[in-house]
Coordinates of C-alpha atoms and ligand atoms in Angstrom, one line a residue:
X3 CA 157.9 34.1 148.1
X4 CA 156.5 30.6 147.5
X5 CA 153.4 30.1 145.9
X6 CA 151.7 26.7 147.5
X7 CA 149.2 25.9 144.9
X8 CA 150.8 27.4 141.2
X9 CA 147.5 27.7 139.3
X10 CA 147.2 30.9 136.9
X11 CA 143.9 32.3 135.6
X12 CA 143.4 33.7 132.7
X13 CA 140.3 36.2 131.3
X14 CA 140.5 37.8 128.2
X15 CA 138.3 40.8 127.1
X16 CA 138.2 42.2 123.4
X17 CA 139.1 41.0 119.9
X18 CA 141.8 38.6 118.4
X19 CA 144.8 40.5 119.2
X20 CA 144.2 40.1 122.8
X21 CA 143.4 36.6 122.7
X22 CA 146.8 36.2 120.7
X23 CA 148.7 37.8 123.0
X24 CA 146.6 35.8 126.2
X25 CA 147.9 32.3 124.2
X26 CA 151.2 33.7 124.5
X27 CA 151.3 34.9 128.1
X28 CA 149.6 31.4 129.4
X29 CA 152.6 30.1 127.8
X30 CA 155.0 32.0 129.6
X31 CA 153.1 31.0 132.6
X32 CA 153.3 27.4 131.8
X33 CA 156.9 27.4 131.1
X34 CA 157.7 28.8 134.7
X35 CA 155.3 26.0 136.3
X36 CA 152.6 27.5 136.8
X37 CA 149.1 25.3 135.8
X38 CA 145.8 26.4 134.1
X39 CA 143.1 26.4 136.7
X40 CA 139.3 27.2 135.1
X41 CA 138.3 29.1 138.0
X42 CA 139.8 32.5 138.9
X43 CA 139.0 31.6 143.2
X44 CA 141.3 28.9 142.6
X45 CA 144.4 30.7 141.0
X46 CA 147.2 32.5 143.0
X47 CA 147.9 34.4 139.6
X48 CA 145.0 36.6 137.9
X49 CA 145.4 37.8 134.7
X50 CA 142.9 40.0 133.1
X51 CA 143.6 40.9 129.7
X52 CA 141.6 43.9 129.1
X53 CA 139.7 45.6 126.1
X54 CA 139.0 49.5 125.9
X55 CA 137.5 49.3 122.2
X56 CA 134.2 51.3 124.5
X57 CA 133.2 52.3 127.5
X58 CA 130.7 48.8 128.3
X59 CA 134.1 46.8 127.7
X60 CA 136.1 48.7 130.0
X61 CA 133.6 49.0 132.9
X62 CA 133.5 45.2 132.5
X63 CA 137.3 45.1 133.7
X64 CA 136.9 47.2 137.1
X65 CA 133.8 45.1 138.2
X66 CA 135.8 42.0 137.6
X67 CA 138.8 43.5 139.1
X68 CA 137.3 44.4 142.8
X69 CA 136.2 41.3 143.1
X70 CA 139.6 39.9 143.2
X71 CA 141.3 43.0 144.8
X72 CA 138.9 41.9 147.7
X73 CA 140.0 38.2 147.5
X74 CA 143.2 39.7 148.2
X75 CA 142.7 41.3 151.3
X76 CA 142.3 37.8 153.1
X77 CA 145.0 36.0 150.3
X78 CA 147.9 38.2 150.5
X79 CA 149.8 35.7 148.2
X80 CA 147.5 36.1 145.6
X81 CA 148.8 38.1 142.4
X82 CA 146.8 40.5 140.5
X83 CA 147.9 41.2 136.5
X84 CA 145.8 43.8 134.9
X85 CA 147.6 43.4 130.9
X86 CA 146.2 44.5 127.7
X87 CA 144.3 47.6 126.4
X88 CA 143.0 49.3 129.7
X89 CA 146.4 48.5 131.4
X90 CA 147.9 50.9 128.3
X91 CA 145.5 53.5 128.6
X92 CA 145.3 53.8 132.6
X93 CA 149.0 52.8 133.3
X94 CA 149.7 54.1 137.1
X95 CA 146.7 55.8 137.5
X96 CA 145.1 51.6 137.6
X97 CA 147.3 51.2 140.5
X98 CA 145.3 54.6 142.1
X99 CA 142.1 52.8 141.2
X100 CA 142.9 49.6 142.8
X101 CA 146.1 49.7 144.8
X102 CA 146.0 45.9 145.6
X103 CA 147.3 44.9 141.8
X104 CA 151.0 43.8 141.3
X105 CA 151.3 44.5 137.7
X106 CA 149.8 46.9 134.8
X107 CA 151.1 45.8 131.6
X108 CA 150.6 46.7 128.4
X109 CA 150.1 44.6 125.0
X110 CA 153.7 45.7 123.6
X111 CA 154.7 43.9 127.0
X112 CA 152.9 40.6 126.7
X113 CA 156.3 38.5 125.7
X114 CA 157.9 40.4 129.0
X115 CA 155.6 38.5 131.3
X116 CA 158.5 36.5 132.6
X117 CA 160.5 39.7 133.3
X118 CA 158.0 41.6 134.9
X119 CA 156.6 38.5 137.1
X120 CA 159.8 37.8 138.4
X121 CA 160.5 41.7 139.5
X122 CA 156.8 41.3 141.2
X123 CA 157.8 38.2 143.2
X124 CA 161.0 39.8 144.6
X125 CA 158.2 42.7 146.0
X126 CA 157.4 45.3 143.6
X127 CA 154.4 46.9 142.0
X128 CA 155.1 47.2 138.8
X129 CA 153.9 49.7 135.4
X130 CA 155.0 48.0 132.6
X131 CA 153.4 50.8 129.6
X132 CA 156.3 52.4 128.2
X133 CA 156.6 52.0 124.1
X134 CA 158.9 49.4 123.2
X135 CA 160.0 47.7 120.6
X136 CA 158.3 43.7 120.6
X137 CA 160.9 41.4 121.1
X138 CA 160.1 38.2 119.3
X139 CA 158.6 35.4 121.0
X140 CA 160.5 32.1 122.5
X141 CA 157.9 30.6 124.5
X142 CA 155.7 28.6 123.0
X143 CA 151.3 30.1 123.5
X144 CA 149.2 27.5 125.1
X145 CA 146.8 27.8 122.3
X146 CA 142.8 27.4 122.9
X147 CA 142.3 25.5 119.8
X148 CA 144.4 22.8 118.7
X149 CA 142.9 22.8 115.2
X150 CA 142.8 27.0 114.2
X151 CA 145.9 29.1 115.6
X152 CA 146.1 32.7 115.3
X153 CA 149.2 34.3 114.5
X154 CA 150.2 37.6 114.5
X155 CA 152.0 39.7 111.5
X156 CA 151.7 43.1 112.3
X157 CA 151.4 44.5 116.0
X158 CA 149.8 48.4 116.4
X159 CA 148.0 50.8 114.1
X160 CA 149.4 54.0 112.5
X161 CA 145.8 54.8 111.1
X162 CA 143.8 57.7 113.1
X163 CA 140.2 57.2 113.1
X164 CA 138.9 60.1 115.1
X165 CA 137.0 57.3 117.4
X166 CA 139.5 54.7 118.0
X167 CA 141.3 54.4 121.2
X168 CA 143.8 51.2 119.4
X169 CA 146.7 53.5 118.5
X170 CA 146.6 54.8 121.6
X171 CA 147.0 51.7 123.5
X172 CA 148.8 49.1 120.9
X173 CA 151.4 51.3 119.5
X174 CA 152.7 52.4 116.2
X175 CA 152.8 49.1 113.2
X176 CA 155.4 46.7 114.2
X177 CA 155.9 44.1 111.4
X178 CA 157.3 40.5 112.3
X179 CA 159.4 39.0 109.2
X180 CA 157.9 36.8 106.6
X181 CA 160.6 33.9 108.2
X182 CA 159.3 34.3 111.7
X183 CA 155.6 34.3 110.1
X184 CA 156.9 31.3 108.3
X185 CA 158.4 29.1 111.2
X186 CA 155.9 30.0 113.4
X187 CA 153.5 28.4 111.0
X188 CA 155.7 25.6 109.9
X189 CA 155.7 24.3 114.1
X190 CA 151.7 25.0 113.8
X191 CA 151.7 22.3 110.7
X192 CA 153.5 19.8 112.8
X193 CA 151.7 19.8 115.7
X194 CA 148.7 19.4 113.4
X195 CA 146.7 22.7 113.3
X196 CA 144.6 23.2 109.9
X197 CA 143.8 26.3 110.0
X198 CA 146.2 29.5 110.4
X199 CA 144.6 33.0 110.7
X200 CA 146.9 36.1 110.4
X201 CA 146.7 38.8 112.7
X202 CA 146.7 42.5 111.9
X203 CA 144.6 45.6 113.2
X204 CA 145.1 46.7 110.4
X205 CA 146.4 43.9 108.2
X206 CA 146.6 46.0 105.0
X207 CA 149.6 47.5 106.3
X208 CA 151.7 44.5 106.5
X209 CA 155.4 45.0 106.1
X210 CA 155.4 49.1 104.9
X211 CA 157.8 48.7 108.3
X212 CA 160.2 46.5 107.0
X213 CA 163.4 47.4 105.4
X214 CA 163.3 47.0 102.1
X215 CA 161.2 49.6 100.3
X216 CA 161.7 50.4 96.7
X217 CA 162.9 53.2 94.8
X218 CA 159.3 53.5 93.9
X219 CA 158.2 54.0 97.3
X220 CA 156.9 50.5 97.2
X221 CA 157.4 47.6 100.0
X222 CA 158.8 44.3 99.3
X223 CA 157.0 42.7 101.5
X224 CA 153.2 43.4 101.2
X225 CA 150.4 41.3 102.7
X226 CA 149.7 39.6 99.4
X227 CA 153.6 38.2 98.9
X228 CA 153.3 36.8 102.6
X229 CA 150.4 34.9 101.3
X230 CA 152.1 33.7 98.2
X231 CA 155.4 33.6 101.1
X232 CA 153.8 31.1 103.4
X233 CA 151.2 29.1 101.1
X234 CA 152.7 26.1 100.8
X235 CA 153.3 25.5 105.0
X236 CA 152.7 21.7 104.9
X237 CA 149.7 21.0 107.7
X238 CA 148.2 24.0 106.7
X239 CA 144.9 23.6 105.3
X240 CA 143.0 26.7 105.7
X241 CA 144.7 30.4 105.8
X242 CA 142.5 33.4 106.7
X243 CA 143.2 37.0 107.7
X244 CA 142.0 39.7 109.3
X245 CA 141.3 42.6 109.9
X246 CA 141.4 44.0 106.0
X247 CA 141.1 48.3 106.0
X248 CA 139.5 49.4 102.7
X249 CA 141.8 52.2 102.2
X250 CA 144.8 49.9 101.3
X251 CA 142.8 47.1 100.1
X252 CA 143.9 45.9 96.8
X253 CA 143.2 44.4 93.4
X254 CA 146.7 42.4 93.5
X255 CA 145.6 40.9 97.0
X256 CA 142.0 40.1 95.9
X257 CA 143.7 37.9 92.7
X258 CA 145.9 36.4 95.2
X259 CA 143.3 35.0 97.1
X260 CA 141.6 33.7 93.9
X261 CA 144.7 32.1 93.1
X262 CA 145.7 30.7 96.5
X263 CA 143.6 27.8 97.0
X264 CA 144.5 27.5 100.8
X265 CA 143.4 30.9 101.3
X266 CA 139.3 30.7 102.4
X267 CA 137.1 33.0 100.4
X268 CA 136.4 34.9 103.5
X269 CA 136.8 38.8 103.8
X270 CA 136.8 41.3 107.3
X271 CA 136.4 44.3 105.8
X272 CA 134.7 46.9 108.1
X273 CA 133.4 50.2 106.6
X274 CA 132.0 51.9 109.7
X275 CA 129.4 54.0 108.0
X276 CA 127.6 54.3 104.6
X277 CA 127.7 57.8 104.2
X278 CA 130.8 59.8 103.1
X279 CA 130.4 62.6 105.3
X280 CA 130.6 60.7 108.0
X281 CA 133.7 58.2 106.6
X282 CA 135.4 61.7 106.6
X283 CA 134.7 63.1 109.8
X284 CA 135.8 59.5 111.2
X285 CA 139.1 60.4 109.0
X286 CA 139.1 56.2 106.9
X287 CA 140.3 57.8 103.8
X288 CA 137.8 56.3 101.5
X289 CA 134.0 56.6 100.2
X290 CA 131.5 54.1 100.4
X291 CA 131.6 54.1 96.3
X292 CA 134.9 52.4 96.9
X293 CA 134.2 50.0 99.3
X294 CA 131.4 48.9 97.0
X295 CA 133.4 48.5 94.2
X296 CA 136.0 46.4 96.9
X297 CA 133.3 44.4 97.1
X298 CA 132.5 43.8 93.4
X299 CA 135.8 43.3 92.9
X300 CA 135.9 40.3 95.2
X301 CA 132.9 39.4 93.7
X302 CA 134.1 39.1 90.2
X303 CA 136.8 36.7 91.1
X304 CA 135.2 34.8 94.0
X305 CA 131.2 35.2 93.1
X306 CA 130.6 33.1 96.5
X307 CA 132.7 34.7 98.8
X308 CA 131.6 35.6 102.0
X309 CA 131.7 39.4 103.7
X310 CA 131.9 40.0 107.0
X311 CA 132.5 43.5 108.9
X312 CA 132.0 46.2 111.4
X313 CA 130.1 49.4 111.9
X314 CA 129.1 52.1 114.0
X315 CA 126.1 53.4 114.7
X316 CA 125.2 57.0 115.9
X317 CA 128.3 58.7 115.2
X318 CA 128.8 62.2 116.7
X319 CA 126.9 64.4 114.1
X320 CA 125.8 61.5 112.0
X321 CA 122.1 62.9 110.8
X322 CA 119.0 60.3 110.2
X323 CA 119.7 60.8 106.2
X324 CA 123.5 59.7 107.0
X325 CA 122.8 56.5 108.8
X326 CA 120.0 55.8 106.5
X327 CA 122.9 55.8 104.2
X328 CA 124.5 53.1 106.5
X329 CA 121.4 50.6 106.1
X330 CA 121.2 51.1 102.2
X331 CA 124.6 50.2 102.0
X332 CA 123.9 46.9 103.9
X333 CA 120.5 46.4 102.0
X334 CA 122.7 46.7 98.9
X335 CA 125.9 44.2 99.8
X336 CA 124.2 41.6 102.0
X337 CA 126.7 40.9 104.9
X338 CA 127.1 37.7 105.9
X339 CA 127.5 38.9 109.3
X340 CA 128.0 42.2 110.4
X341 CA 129.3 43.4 114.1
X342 CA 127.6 46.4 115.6
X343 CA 128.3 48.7 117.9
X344 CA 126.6 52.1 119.3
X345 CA 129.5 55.2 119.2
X346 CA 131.4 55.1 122.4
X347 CA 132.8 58.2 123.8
X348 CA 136.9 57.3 124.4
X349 CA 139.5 59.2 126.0
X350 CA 142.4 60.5 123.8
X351 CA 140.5 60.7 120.6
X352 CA 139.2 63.4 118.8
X353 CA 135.6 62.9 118.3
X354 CA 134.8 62.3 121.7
X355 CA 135.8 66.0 122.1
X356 CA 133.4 67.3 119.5
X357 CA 130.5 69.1 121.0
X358 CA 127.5 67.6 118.5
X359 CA 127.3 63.8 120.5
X360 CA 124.1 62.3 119.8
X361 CA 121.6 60.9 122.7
X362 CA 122.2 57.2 124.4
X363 CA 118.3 56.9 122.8
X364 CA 118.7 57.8 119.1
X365 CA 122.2 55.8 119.2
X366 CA 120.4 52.8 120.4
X367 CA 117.8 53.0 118.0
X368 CA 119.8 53.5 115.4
X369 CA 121.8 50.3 116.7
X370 CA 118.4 47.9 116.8
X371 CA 117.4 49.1 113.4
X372 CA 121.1 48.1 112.3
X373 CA 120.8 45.2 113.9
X374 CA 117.5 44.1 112.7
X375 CA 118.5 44.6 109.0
X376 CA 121.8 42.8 109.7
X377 CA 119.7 39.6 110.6
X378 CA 117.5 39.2 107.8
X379 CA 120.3 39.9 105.0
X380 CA 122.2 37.3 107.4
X381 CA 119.5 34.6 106.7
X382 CA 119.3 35.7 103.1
X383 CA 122.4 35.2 102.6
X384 CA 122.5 31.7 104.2
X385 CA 119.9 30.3 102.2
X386 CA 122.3 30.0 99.3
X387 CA 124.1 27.4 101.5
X388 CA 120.6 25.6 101.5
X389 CA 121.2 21.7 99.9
X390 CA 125.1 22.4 99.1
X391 CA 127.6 20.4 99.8
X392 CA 130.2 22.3 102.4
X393 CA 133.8 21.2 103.2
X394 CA 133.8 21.8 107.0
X395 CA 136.5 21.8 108.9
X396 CA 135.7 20.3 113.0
X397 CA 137.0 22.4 116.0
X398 CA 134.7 20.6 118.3
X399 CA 131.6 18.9 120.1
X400 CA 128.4 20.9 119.8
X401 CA 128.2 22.5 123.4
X402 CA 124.8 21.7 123.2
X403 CA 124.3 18.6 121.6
X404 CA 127.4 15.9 122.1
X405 CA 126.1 13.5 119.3
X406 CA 126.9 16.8 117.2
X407 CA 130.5 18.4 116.0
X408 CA 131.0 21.7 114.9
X409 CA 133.2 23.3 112.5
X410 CA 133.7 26.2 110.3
X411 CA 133.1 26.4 106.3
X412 CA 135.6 28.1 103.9
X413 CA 133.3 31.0 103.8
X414 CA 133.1 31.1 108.0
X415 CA 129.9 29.6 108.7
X416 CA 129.4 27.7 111.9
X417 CA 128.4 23.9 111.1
X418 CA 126.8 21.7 112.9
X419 CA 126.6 17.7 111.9
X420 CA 125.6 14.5 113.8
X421 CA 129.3 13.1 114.3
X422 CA 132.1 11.9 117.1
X423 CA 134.2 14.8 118.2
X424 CA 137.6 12.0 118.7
X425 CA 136.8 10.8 115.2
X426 CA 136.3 14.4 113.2
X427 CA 138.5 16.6 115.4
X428 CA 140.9 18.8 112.8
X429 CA 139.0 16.8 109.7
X430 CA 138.3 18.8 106.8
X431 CA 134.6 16.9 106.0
X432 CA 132.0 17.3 103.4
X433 CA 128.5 18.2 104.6
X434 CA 125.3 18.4 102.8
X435 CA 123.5 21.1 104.4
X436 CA 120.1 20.7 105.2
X437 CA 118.8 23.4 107.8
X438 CA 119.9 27.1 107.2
X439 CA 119.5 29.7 110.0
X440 CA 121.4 33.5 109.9
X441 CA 124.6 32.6 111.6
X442 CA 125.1 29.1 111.5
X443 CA 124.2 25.8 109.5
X444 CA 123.0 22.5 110.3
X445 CA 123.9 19.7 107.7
X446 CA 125.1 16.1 107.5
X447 CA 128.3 14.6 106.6
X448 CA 128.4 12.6 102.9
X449 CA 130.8 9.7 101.7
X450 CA 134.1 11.9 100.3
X451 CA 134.5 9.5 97.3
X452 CA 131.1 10.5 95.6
X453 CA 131.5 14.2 96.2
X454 CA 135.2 14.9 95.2
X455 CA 137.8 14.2 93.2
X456 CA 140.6 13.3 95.7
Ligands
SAH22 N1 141.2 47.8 112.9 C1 139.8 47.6 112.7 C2 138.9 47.7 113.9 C3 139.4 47.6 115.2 S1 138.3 48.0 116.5 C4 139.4 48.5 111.6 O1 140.0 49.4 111.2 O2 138.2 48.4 111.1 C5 136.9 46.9 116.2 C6 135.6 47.7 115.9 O3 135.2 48.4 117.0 C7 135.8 48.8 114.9 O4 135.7 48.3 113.6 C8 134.6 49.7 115.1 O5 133.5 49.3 114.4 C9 134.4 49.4 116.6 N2 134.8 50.6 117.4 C10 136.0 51.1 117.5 N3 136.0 52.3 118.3 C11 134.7 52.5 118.6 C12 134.0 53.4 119.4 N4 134.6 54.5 120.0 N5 132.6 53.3 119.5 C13 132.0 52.3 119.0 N6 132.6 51.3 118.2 C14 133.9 51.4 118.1
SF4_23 FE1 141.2 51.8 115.0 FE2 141.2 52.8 112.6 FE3 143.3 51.6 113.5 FE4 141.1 50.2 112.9 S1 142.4 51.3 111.5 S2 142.4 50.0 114.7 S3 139.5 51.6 113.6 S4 142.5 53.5 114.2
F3S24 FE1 139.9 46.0 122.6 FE2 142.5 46.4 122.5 FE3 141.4 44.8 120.8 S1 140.9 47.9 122.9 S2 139.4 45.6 120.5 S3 141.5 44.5 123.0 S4 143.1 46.2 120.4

């Protein structure tokens, strides 16, 4: 089968982990010749990367997807790649739903790509959802950024909140070594990315997989030694993670990152509700007077430290008093950002089954009364930033404004300053802020020498 044009499109749906594994798969496509083209019309190979987190994400897909299943109808040559989360969780009943695809894949597959394309261009449909173990990556991701990279160090989930379709579709925790974590971050350094941010669903969980357990039950290889393990990666100015679980959230990590200087003073700790009734029917092993005192923890060693996270609104069962417990406990911490979400209903987990659902009206009040708070403690929060001197590190132009570069502060703020995107791109620059709104920051850049000490 020859392909005339070999252009590949890529959309990606859903969180980090897809993106990840997206960077990877355009780089298997790159490696066998095939060339980014913007525009999905354009390609001969469609990739959607899908996302099942709720049902809005996953509808998202199938409208997408008959657009192109018609394409095909008068572009036989044209191949269809549904990959990621939906592709797990529908497998062959996808192919039902839209017999024109070529290939269902799931995330545990995305380093198969190669494999599975070359089985679709000698003529078959293929299901590619089957548990495996993830083979280690040799091709190299064509990466979005070429200042922050992702990189993944624990694949799966073994947690079982009662809402969350993720274990479902990404498998049980599948650890990558500290060395592989290691080189992968070494090649980042030396083709000049800053900023490195591990990868976990559940990050906490890092390395209980590995061999190497103690006598005392204990694992060698913990999140907190990988940071101390891959600190020092020369290039590497900035290291984040994400995404941290409160149950397995601890002390020893916290004092790491106090200790690490590369490590940003940054923290993605969802809690999902405020109310322990609730944080026990959605079975996350903790109460909200722990994930407070998480928080003052952090707090004690990094007073400035930013706190960023996720909850749900509406909840099957969750009464007025409960999510009422939900806003105190954002009134009381001050998020620097919070994401939102109404409950979604998803198949294969248990509280979807539960008979005491709440209406699509009190969930989306409860969401816009979330959502309101969220924004003024947002803004509160940001006026601490107000006259400060930030070190910002560029990614790129403003989108909206090209006299104006944009970056990130340690603490995850979006930065905006009047600067030359080929002059500042991957610069770690002081900024004076001078404008604070909710989300992001507007400031201007100062001399280094008067400002620091290097
Ligand atoms: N591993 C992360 C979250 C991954 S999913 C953790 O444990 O926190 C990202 C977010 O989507 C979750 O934090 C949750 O807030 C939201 N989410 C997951 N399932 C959902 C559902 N069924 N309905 C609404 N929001 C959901
Ligand atoms: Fe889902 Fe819970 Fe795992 Fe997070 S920890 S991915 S919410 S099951
Ligand atoms: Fe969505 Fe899958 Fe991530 S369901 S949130 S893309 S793990």
């Amino acid at each position: 089968m020859t392909h005339s044009s070999h252009r590949y499109h890529i959309t990606t749906f859903g969180c980090q982990m897809n993106k990840a594994d997206s960077e990877r798969m355009a780089g298997v496509l790159e490696e066998m010749g095939f060339e980014w083209s913007e525009a999905p019309d354009d390609a001969d190979v469609i990739l959607y990367n899908t996302c099942t987190i709720r049902d809005n994400a996953e509808q998202k897909v199938y409208s997408y997807l008959g657009r192109q299943a018609r394409r095909k109808h008068e572009q036989p040559n044209l191949t269809l790649i549904v990959a990621g989360c939906v592709a797990q969780q529908e497998g062959e009943a996808l192919l039902r739903r839209v017999p024109e695809l070529d290939l269902v894949m799931g995330p545990q597959h995305a380093n198969r790509l190669r494999d599975l394309l070359e089985q679709v261009f000698n003529g078959n449909q293929i299901v590619a959802t089957e548990p495996i173990h993830i083979v280690e990556d040799i091709t190299k991701p064509r990466r979005d950024s070429n200042v922050s990279a992702w990189v993944n160090v624990i694949y799966g989930c073994n947690e079982r909140c009662t809402y969350c379709v993720v274990p479902n579709v990404r498998g049980v925790e599948q650890s990558r070594t500290p060395e592989a974590i290691r080189a992968e971050m070494e090649e980042l350094g030396r083709q000049g990315y800053r900023e490195v941010t591990l990868l976990g669903q559940n990050i906490d969980a890092y390395g209980r997989d590995l061999p190497g357990a103690t006598a005392e039950g204990r694992h060698k290889h913990t999140l907190t030694d990988l940071l101390y393990f891959v600190h020092d990666v020369p290039g590497v100015e900035r290291i984040r993670f994400a995404t941290s679980h409160p149950r397995y959230f601890t002390e020893r990590l916290i004092r790491a990152c106090a200790e690490l200087p590369k490590v940003c003073e940054h923290f993605h700790i969802p809690f999902q509700s405020g109310d322990n009734e609730v944080l026990k029917a959605m079975s996350r092993g903790y109460t909200q007077e722990k994930y407070r005192r998480i928080i003052d923890t952090i707090r004690r060693y990094m007073p400035d430290a930013s706190i960023s996270a996720d909850a749900i609104a509406g909840f099957p069962g969750e009464t007025e008093a409960q999510f009422e417990n939900t806003l105190k406990l954002v009134e009381d911490i001050g998020f620097d950002q919070l994401n939102t979400a109404a409950y979604s209903p998803r198949p294969g987990t248990p509280a979807a089954l539960w008979e005491n659902q709440l209406s699509e009206e009190v969930k989306r009040d409860r969401l816009q009364r979330l959502n309101h708070l969220v924004s003024v403690k947002a803004a509160e929060r940001s006026l601490r930033y107000q006259g400060r001197i930030e070190e910002v590190l560029v990614e790129d132009q403003n989108p909206k404004d090209p006299n104006q570069v944009m970056g990130r502060t340690r603490g995850n703020r979006l930065t905006f300053f009047e600067g030359a995107i080929a002059d500042l791109k991957g610069q770690t620059v002081p900024v004076k802020i001078t404008e604070v709104r909710a989300f992001s920051l507007t400031g201007e850049q100062v001399q280094l020498a008067a400002t620091c000490g290097n």
